[in-house]
Short mmCIF file of C-alpha atoms in Angstrom, two decimals:
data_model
loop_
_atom_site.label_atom_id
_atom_site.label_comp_id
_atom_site.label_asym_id
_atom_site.label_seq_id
_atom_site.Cartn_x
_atom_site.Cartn_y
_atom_site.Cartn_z
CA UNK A 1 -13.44 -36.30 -29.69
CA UNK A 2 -16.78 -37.11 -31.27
CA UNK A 3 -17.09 -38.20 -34.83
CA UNK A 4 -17.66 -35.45 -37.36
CA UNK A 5 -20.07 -36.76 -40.17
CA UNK A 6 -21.79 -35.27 -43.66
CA UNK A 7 -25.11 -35.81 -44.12
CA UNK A 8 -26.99 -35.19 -47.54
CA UNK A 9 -30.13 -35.09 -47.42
CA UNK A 10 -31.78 -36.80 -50.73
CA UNK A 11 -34.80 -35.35 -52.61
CA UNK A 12 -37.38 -37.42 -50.62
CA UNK A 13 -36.25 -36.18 -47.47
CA UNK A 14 -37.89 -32.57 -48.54
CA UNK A 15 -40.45 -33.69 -51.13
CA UNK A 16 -41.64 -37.50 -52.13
CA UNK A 17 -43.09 -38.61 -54.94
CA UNK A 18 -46.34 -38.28 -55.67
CA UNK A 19 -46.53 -34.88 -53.54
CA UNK A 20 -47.50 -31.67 -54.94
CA UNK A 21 -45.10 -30.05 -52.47
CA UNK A 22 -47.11 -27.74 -50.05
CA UNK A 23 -45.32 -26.36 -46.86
CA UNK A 24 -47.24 -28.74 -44.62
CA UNK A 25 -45.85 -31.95 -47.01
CA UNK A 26 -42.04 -30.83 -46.46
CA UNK A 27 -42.49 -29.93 -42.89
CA UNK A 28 -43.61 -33.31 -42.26
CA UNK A 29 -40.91 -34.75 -44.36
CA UNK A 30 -38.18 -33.04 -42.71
CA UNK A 31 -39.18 -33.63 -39.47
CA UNK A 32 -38.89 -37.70 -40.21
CA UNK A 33 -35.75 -37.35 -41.59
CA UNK A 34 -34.38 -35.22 -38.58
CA UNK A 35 -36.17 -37.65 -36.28
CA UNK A 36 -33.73 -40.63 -38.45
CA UNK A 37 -30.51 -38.77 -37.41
CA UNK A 38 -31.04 -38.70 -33.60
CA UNK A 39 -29.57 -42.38 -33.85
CA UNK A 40 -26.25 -40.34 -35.09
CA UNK A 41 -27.15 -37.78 -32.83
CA UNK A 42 -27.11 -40.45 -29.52
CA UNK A 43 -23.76 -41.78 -30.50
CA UNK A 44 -21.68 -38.46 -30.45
CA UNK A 45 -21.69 -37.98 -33.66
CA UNK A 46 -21.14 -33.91 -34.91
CA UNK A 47 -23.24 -33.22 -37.90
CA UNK A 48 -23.11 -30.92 -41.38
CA UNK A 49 -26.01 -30.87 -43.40
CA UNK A 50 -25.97 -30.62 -46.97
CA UNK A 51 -29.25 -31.19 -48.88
CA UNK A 52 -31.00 -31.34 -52.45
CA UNK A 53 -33.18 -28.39 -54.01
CA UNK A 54 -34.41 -29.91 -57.22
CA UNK A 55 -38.17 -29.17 -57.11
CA UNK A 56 -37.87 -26.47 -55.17
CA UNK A 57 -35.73 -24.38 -57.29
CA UNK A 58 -37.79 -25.58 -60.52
CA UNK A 59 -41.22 -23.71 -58.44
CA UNK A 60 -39.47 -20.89 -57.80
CA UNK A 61 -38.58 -20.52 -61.42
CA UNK A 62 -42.18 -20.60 -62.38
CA UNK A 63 -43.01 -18.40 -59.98
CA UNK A 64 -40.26 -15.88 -61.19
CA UNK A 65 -41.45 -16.66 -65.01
CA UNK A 66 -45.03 -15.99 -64.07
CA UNK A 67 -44.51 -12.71 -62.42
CA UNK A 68 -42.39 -11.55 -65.30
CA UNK A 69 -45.58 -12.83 -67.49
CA UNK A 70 -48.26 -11.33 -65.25
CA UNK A 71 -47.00 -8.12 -63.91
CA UNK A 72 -43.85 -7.57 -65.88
CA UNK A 73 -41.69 -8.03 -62.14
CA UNK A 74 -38.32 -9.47 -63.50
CA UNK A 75 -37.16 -13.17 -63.48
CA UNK A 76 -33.71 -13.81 -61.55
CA UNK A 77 -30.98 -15.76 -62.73
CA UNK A 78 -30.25 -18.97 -61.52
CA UNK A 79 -27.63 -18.57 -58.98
CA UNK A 80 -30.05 -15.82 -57.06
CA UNK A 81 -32.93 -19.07 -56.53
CA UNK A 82 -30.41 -21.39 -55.67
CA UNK A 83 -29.62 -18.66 -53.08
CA UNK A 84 -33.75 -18.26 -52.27
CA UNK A 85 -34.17 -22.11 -51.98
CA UNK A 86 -31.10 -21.87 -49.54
CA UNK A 87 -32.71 -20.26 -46.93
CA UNK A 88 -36.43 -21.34 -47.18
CA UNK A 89 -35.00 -25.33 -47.10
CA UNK A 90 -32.42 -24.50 -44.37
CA UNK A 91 -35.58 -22.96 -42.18
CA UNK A 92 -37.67 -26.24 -42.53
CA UNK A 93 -34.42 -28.31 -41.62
CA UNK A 94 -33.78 -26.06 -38.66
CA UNK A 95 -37.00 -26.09 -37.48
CA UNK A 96 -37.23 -30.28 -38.34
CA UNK A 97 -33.73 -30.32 -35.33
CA UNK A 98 -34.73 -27.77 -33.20
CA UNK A 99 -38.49 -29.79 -32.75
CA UNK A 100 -36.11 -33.03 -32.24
CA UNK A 101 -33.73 -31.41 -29.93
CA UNK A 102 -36.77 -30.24 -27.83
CA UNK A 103 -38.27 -33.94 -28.02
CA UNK A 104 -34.95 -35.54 -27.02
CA UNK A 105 -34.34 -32.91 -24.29
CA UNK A 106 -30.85 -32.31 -26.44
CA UNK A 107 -28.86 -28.76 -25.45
CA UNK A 108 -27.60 -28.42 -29.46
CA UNK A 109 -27.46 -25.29 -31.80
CA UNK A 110 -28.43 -25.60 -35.31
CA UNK A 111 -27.25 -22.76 -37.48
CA UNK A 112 -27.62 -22.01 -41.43
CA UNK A 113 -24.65 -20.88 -43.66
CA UNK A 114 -26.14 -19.04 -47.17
CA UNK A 115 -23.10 -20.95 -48.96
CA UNK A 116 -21.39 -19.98 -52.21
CA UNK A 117 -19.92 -22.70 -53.95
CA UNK A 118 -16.88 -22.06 -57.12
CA UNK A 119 -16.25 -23.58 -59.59
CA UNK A 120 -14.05 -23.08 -62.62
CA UNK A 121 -15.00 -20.89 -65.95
CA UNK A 122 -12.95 -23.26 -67.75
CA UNK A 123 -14.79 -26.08 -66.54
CA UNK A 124 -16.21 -28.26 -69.69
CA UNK A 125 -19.80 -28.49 -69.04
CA UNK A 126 -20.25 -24.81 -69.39
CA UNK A 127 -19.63 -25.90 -73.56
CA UNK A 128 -22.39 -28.68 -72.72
CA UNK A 129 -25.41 -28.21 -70.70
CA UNK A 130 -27.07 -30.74 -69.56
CA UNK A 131 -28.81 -30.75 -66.76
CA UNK A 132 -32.38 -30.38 -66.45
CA UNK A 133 -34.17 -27.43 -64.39
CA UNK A 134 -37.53 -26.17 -63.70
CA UNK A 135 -40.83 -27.14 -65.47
CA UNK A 136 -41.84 -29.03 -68.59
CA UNK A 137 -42.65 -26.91 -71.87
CA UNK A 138 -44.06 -27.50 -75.24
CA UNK A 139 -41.81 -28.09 -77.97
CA UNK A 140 -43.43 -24.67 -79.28
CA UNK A 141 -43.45 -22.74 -75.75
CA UNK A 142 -39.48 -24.36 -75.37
CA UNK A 143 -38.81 -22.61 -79.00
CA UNK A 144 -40.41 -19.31 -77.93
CA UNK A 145 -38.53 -19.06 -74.61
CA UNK A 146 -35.44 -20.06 -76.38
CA UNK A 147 -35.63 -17.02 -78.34
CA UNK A 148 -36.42 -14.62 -75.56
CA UNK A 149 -34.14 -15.50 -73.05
CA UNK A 150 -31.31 -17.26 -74.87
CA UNK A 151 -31.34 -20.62 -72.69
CA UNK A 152 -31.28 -23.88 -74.23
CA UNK A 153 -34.11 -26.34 -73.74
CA UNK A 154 -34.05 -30.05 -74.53
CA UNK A 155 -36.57 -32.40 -74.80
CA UNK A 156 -37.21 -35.24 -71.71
CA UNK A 157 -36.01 -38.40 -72.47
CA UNK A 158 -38.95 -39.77 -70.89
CA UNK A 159 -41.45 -37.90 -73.29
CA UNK A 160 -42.77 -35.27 -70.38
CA UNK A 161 -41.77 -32.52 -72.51
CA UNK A 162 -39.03 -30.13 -73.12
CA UNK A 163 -37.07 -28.54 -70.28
CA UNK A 164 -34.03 -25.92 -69.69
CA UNK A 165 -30.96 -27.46 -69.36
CA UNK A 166 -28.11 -25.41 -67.74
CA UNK A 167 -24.58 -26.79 -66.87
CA UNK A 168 -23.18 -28.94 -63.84
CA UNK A 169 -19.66 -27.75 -63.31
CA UNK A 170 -18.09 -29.87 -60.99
CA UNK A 171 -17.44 -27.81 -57.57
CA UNK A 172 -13.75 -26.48 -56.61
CA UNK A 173 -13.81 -24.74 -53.41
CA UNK A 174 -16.45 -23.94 -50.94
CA UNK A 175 -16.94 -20.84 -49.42
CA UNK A 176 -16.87 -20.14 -45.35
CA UNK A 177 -15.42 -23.91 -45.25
CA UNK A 178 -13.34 -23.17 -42.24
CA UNK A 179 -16.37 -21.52 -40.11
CA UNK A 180 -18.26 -24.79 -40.96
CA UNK A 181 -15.53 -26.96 -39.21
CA UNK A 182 -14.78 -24.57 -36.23
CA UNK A 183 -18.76 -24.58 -35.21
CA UNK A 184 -19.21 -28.41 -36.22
CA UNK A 185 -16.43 -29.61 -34.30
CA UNK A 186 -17.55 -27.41 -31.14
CA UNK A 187 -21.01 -28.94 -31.55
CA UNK A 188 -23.57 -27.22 -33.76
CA UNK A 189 -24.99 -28.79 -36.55
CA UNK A 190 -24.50 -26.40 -39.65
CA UNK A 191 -26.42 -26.55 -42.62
CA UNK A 192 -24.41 -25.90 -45.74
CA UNK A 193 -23.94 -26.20 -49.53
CA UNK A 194 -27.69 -26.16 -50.11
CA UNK A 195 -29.05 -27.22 -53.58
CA UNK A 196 -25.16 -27.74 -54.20
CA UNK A 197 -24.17 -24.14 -53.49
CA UNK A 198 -25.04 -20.86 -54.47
CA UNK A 199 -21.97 -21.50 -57.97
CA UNK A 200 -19.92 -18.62 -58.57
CA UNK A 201 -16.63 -18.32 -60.62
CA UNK A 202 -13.70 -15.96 -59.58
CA UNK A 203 -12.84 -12.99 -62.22
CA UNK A 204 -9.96 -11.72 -61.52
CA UNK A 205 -10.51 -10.51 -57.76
CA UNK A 206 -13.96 -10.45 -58.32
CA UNK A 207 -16.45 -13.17 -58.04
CA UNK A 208 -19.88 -13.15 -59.89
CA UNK A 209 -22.95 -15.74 -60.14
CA UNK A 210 -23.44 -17.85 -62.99
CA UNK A 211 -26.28 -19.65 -64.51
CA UNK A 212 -25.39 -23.40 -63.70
CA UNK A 213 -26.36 -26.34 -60.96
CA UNK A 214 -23.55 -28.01 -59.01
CA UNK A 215 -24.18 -31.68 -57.72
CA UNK A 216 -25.46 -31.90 -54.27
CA UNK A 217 -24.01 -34.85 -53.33
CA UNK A 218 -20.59 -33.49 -54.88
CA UNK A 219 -20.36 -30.41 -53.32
CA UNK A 220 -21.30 -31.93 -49.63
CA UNK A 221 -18.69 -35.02 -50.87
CA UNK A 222 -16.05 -31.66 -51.10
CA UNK A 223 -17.09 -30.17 -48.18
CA UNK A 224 -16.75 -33.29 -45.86
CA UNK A 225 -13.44 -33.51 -46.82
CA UNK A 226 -12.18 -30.22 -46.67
CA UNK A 227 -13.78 -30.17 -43.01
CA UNK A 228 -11.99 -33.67 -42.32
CA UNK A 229 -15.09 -35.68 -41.85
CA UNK A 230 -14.78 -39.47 -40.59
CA UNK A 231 -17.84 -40.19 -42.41
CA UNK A 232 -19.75 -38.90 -45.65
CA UNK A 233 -23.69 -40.25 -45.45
CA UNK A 234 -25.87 -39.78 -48.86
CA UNK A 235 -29.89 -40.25 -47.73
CA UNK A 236 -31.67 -41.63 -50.96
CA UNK A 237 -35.52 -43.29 -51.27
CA UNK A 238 -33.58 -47.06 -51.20
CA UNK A 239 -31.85 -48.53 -48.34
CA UNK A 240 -29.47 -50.42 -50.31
CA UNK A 241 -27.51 -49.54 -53.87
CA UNK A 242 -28.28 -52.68 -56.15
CA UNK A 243 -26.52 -53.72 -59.46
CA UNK A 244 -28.90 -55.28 -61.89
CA UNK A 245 -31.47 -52.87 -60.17
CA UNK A 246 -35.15 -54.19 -60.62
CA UNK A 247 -33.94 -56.95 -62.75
CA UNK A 248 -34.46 -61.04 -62.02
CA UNK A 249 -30.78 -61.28 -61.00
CA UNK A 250 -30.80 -57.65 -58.98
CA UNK A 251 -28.66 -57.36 -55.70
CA UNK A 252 -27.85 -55.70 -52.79
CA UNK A 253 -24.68 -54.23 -51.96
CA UNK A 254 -23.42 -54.23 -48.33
CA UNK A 255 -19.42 -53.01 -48.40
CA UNK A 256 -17.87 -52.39 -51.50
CA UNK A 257 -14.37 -50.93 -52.00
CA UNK A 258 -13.35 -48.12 -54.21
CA UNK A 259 -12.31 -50.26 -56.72
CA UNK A 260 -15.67 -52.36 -56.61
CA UNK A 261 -17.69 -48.88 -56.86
CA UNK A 262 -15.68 -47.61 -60.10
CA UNK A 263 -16.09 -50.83 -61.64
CA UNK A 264 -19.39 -51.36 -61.25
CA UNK A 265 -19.77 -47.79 -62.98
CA UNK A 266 -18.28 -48.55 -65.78
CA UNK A 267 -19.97 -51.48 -66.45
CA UNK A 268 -23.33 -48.98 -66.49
CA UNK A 269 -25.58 -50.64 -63.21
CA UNK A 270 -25.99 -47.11 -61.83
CA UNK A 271 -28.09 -44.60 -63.86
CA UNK A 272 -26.65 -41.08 -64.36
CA UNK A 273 -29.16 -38.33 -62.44
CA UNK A 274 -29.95 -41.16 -59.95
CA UNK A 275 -27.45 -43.44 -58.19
CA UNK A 276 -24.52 -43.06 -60.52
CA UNK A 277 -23.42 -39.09 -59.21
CA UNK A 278 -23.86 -40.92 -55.73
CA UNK A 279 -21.21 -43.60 -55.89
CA UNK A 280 -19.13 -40.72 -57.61
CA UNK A 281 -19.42 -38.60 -54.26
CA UNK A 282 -18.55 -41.62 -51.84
CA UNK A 283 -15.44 -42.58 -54.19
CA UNK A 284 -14.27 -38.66 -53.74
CA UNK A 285 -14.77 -38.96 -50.90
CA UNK A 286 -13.07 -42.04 -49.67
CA UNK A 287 -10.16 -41.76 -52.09
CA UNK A 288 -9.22 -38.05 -50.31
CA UNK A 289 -8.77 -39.38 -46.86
CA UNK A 290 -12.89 -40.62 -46.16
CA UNK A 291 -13.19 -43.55 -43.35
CA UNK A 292 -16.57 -44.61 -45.57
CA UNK A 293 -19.53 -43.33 -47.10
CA UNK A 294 -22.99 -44.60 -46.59
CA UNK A 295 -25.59 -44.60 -48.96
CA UNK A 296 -29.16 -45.67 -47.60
CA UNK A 297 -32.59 -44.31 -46.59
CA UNK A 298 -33.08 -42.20 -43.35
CA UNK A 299 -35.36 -44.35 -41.94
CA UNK A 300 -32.28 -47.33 -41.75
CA UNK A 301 -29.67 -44.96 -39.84
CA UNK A 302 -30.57 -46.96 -36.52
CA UNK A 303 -29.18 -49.69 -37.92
CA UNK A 304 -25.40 -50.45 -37.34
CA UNK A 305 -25.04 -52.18 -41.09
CA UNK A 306 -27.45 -50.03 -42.99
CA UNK A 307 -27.00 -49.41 -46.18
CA UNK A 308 -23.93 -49.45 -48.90
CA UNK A 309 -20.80 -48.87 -47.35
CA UNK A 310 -17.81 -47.53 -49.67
CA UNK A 311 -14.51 -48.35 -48.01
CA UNK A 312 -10.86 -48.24 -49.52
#
């Protein structure tokens, strides 16, 4: 049987720094990083794509906010652009495989799951949010919004500004799960758990939206191994994880085990809303029955020892 692997797709591999994120920027983005995974694609390997949605859902935001200003059209909530940056990623990705397939002269499907992703009401980070979303205000503009809408805002740490902060509830079961194994084990690359999922919570036999962000690289970690993947890849903009990162005495890590990774953490090398919810997701996923996860940049898959391995 071929290897079933998770792939999440980092931030660059949709929109790189520097870019003002036009259609014709992310196109050309995607279609590198789908060009990277034909090396996985040549060695058998079955793939499920999970991917990031951080600018993308912050535009859409201000695009909701300014229609609401302009012509009084209301704003949605965040679950409903999660579900809007969903599809308009997936259809660059799918277009980024089906333009390598045709390239390669590969006979592969490439299908899109709109994926809803629960977590718990009960979860602690709905008492304390904290992660950042859509543009940067005023202090004054911040205050004003505040008041209108009820969200909470909190100033960059960085000094860009203010910005709304909603919570990160860590993810607890993924919706459709089984479908995704059944067509990636028969061969078609899925897309799935976009931006982190579309996060619900279950009401009694109901389920209903809520205003929160789940962790990309959490909610593919959960998905790859509820599907039983052999392998868990995380694409980021470095091809290496380093400890003492751009310091005199930085280094490279090659294969670490879990213990190495959760030490490491501790001792604070990996910055929280960069590499540190990374190493999280490849510890999940290696301590619940993972062969390894690989962290690295597309652009390295070709290579047999690229990137950080986590291992038991």
């Amino acid at each position: 049987m071929n290897k079933l692997a998770v792939v999440a797709f980092g931030g660059n591999a949709l929109l790189r720094s520097g870019q003002k994120g036009t259609y014709q920027e992310q196109i050309a983005n995607v279609e590198n990083t789908c060009e990277s995974l034909y090396s996985l694609i040549k060695q058998g390997y079955n793939l499920v794509i999970g991917h990031g949605n951080g600018p993308q859902v912050g535009n859409v935001m201000l695009q909701h906010e300014g229609g609401f200003r302009e012509y009084n059209i209301p704003s949605m909530p965040m679950d409903f652009c999660v579900a809007e940056t969903q599809g308009s990623i997936a259809h660059l990705i799918e277009m980024g495989f089906r333009n390598m397939f045709a390239k390669y002269e590969i006979e592969k499907d490439i299908v899109t799951l709109v994926t809803q992703v629960v977590v718990s009401k009960d979860d602690p980070m709905f008492q304390n949010p904290t992660k950042p979303v859509g543009p940067y205000y005023t202090k004054e503009k911040a205050e004003q919004f505040a008041k209108e809408n009820g969200s909470v805002y909190r100033e960059d740490p960085k000094g860009n500004g203010w910005r709304k902060v909603v919570p990160s509830p860590k993810p607890v079961a993924i919706s459709n799960v089984g479908i995704v194994e059944k067509l990636a084990k028969n061969g078609t690359v899925v897309v799935t758990v976009g931006g982190g999922g579309i996060p619900v919570i279950k009401d009694g036999n109901r389920i209903c939206g809520v205003e929160a962000v789940i962790d990309k690289d959490l909610a593919s970690a959960l998905t790859a191994i509820q599907i039983g993947a052999d392998e868990f890849y995380i694409l980021t903009d470095v091809p290496k994880v380093y400890i003492n990162f751009r310091k005199p005495d930085e280094k490279a890590l090659d294969v670490i085990t879990v213990a190495e990774a959760k030490q490491y953490l501790e001792q604070g090398h990996f910055a929280e809303g960069s590499m540190a919810p990374k190493i999280r997701a490849g510890i999940m996923f290696v301590e619940n029955g993972g062969k390894e996860c690989v962290i690295t940049e597309a652009g390295q898959l070709g290579n047999p020892s690229c990137g950080t391995r986590i291992v038991k």
